[in-house]
Coordinates of C-alpha atoms in Angstrom, one line a residue:
X250 CA -21.3 -223.6 -81.2
X251 CA -21.6 -220.1 -82.8
X252 CA -20.5 -220.6 -86.4
X253 CA -20.5 -216.9 -87.2
X254 CA -17.9 -216.2 -84.5
X255 CA -15.3 -218.7 -85.8
X256 CA -12.1 -217.3 -87.3
X257 CA -11.6 -220.5 -89.4
X258 CA -14.1 -222.5 -91.3
X259 CA -13.7 -225.9 -93.0
X260 CA -13.3 -226.1 -96.7
X261 CA -15.8 -228.3 -98.6
X262 CA -13.3 -231.2 -98.5
X263 CA -12.8 -230.8 -94.8
X264 CA -16.5 -230.7 -93.7
X265 CA -16.7 -234.5 -93.3
X266 CA -13.6 -234.6 -91.1
X267 CA -14.9 -231.7 -89.0
X268 CA -18.3 -233.3 -88.6
X269 CA -16.7 -236.7 -87.6
X270 CA -14.6 -234.9 -84.9
X271 CA -17.6 -233.0 -83.5
X272 CA -19.8 -236.1 -83.7
X273 CA -17.3 -238.2 -81.6
X274 CA -16.0 -235.6 -79.2
X275 CA -19.0 -233.4 -78.6
X276 CA -22.2 -235.1 -79.7
X277 CA -21.3 -238.4 -78.2
X278 CA -18.6 -238.1 -75.5
X279 CA -19.4 -234.7 -74.1
X280 CA -23.2 -235.4 -74.2
X281 CA -22.6 -238.8 -72.5
X282 CA -20.6 -237.1 -69.8
X283 CA -23.1 -234.4 -69.1
X284 CA -25.9 -237.0 -69.1
X285 CA -24.0 -239.0 -66.5
X286 CA -23.5 -236.0 -64.2
X287 CA -27.2 -235.1 -64.4
X288 CA -28.1 -238.8 -63.7
X289 CA -26.0 -238.7 -60.5
X290 CA -27.9 -235.7 -59.3
X291 CA -31.3 -237.2 -60.1
X292 CA -30.4 -240.4 -58.3
X293 CA -29.1 -238.6 -55.2
X294 CA -32.4 -238.7 -53.4
X295 CA -33.1 -241.7 -51.2
X296 CA -36.3 -240.5 -49.7
X297 CA -38.2 -239.5 -52.9
X298 CA -36.4 -240.9 -56.0
X299 CA -36.6 -238.7 -59.0
X300 CA -37.8 -240.5 -62.1
X301 CA -35.5 -239.5 -65.0
X302 CA -38.1 -240.2 -67.6
X303 CA -40.7 -238.0 -65.9
X304 CA -40.0 -234.4 -66.7
X305 CA -42.3 -233.2 -63.9
X306 CA -39.9 -234.7 -61.4
X307 CA -36.8 -232.8 -62.7
X308 CA -37.4 -229.6 -60.7
X309 CA -36.9 -231.5 -57.5
X310 CA -33.3 -232.0 -58.4
X311 CA -32.7 -228.4 -57.6
X312 CA -31.0 -227.7 -60.9
X313 CA -31.9 -224.8 -63.2
X314 CA -33.5 -225.7 -66.4
X315 CA -30.4 -224.7 -68.4
X316 CA -28.5 -227.7 -66.9
X317 CA -30.9 -230.1 -68.6
X318 CA -30.5 -228.2 -71.9
X319 CA -26.7 -228.5 -72.1
X320 CA -26.6 -231.8 -74.0
X321 CA -29.0 -230.4 -76.6
X322 CA -26.9 -227.3 -77.0
X323 CA -23.8 -229.4 -77.7
X324 CA -25.7 -231.7 -80.0
X325 CA -27.2 -229.0 -82.2
X326 CA -24.4 -226.5 -82.1
X327 CA -26.4 -223.5 -80.7
X328 CA -26.5 -221.5 -77.5
X329 CA -30.3 -221.2 -77.8
X330 CA -32.3 -223.9 -75.9
X331 CA -35.5 -223.2 -77.8
X332 CA -33.7 -223.5 -81.1
X333 CA -32.2 -226.8 -80.0
X334 CA -35.7 -228.0 -79.2
X335 CA -37.1 -227.0 -82.6
X336 CA -34.2 -228.7 -84.4
X337 CA -34.6 -231.9 -82.4
X338 CA -38.3 -232.1 -83.4
X339 CA -37.5 -231.4 -87.0
X340 CA -39.7 -228.2 -86.9
X341 CA -36.8 -226.2 -88.6
X342 CA -34.1 -227.2 -91.0
X343 CA -31.2 -224.8 -90.1
X344 CA -29.8 -223.3 -86.9
X345 CA -30.4 -219.8 -88.2
X346 CA -34.1 -220.5 -88.9
X347 CA -34.4 -222.2 -85.4
X348 CA -32.8 -219.3 -83.6
X349 CA -35.0 -216.8 -85.4
X350 CA -38.1 -218.7 -84.6
X351 CA -37.0 -219.1 -80.9
X352 CA -37.4 -215.3 -80.6
X353 CA -41.1 -215.8 -81.3
X354 CA -41.3 -218.0 -78.2
X355 CA -39.8 -215.4 -76.0
X356 CA -42.0 -212.7 -77.5
X357 CA -45.1 -214.8 -76.6
X358 CA -44.2 -215.0 -72.9
X359 CA -45.7 -212.7 -70.3
X360 CA -43.5 -209.7 -69.4
X361 CA -41.2 -210.2 -66.5
X362 CA -41.3 -214.0 -66.7
X363 CA -38.6 -215.4 -64.5
X364 CA -35.6 -216.4 -66.6
X365 CA -35.5 -220.0 -65.4
X366 CA -39.2 -220.4 -66.2
X367 CA -38.6 -219.3 -69.8
X368 CA -36.5 -222.4 -70.3
X369 CA -39.0 -224.9 -68.9
X370 CA -39.2 -227.5 -71.6
X371 CA -42.8 -228.2 -70.8
X372 CA -43.8 -224.6 -71.7
X373 CA -41.6 -224.7 -74.8
X374 CA -43.2 -228.0 -75.9
X375 CA -46.7 -226.6 -75.5
X376 CA -45.8 -223.5 -77.5
X377 CA -44.2 -225.5 -80.2
X378 CA -47.3 -227.7 -80.5
X379 CA -49.6 -224.7 -80.7
X380 CA -47.5 -223.0 -83.4
X381 CA -46.7 -226.0 -85.5
X382 CA -48.5 -225.8 -89.0
X383 CA -51.4 -228.2 -89.2
X384 CA -50.3 -229.5 -92.6
X385 CA -46.7 -230.5 -93.4
X386 CA -45.2 -230.8 -96.8
X387 CA -44.8 -234.4 -98.0
X388 CA -41.1 -235.6 -97.8
X389 CA -39.1 -237.2 -100.6
X390 CA -38.9 -241.0 -100.7
X391 CA -36.3 -242.4 -98.3
X392 CA -32.9 -243.6 -99.5
X393 CA -32.4 -246.1 -96.7
X394 CA -34.8 -248.2 -94.5
X395 CA -34.1 -250.8 -91.9
X396 CA -36.2 -252.6 -89.2
X397 CA -34.5 -252.4 -85.8
X398 CA -34.9 -253.7 -82.3
X399 CA -35.6 -251.0 -79.6
X400 CA -33.4 -251.1 -76.5
X401 CA -36.2 -249.6 -74.4
X402 CA -39.9 -250.0 -74.1
X403 CA -41.9 -247.9 -76.6
X404 CA -43.9 -246.0 -73.9
X405 CA -40.7 -244.6 -72.4
X406 CA -40.0 -242.4 -75.5
X407 CA -41.5 -238.9 -75.4
X408 CA -41.5 -238.5 -79.2
X409 CA -42.6 -240.7 -82.0
X410 CA -39.6 -240.0 -84.1
X411 CA -35.9 -239.6 -82.9
X412 CA -32.9 -238.4 -84.9
X413 CA -30.2 -241.1 -84.6
X414 CA -26.7 -242.0 -85.7
X415 CA -25.2 -245.5 -86.1
X416 CA -22.0 -246.7 -84.4
X417 CA -20.5 -250.2 -84.8
X418 CA -20.7 -252.4 -81.7
X419 CA -20.0 -256.1 -81.7
X420 CA -20.3 -256.4 -85.5
X421 CA -23.7 -254.6 -85.7
X422 CA -25.1 -251.2 -85.7
X423 CA -26.2 -249.6 -82.4
X424 CA -28.3 -246.5 -83.1
X425 CA -27.7 -243.7 -80.6
X426 CA -29.8 -240.5 -80.2
X427 CA -28.3 -237.0 -80.2
X428 CA -27.7 -237.2 -76.5
X429 CA -25.5 -240.3 -76.9
X430 CA -28.0 -242.9 -75.6
X431 CA -28.4 -246.2 -77.4
X432 CA -32.0 -246.5 -78.6
X433 CA -32.0 -249.4 -81.1
X434 CA -29.9 -252.1 -82.6
X435 CA -29.8 -253.6 -86.1
X436 CA -27.5 -255.1 -88.8
X437 CA -24.9 -253.1 -90.7
X438 CA -25.8 -252.0 -94.2
X439 CA -22.4 -252.0 -96.0
X440 CA -23.5 -249.7 -98.8
X441 CA -24.6 -247.0 -96.3
X442 CA -21.7 -247.6 -93.9
X443 CA -19.2 -246.3 -96.4
X444 CA -21.0 -243.0 -96.6
X445 CA -22.8 -242.8 -93.3
X446 CA -21.9 -239.2 -92.7
X447 CA -23.9 -238.2 -95.8
X448 CA -27.2 -239.4 -94.3
X449 CA -29.7 -238.0 -91.8
X450 CA -31.3 -240.9 -90.0
X451 CA -34.7 -241.0 -88.2
X452 CA -36.0 -243.7 -85.9
X453 CA -39.7 -244.3 -86.0
X454 CA -40.6 -245.6 -82.6
X455 CA -44.1 -246.9 -83.5
X456 CA -42.8 -249.0 -86.4
X457 CA -39.3 -249.8 -85.0
X458 CA -37.8 -248.6 -88.2
X459 CA -34.9 -246.4 -89.1
X460 CA -35.0 -244.4 -92.4
X461 CA -32.2 -242.4 -93.9
X462 CA -32.2 -239.5 -96.4
X463 CA -29.1 -238.1 -98.0
X464 CA -28.2 -234.5 -97.1
X465 CA -28.9 -232.1 -99.9
X466 CA -26.3 -229.4 -100.7
X467 CA -28.6 -226.5 -99.7
X468 CA -29.3 -228.2 -96.3
X469 CA -25.6 -228.2 -95.2
X470 CA -24.8 -225.6 -92.5

């Protein structure tokens, strides 16, 4: 999770294998396990059930905020929750940039703010919205586009766009988010399937469409 602390780094030819291992064992399996544990805690309340999709209910679980951030930390390869949030929203392109910008969030908080309150995702979301530039640079045309079927109702999703990855299930693609939850289904595109690790995919909730762009060399970690 801290690249600069590693004694060994993959060669350019090994990057794909390393990414595949991390994707299967950390981004998917570990995130799925953590999500399941948190779900058990959220459901362990017979008198006043906690609604998993309502963030205002989460504090009643009695868990510190960092417990809810663990999946994102695994997914984005950082120890900094604010950086993971910025990466998930697409507000920053690299971990280094996200971690540097995260310090701006902490600097904006009142002195002596309780450590747990600093990691309240609601406060981080408000700060990110307030500091996001009003105009964004137009992106390059997409390399891949596919209409999909959402596996949940649209109004459940907190964001209009979600970063996703395809996995093969029953002869088709199931699109999972970075936490390992399936969010959409669609047919396999054979041309893209052979080089799927070279793409960054985004699910547009409003238009039920997945778009993909090939990674550029300067964007690789």
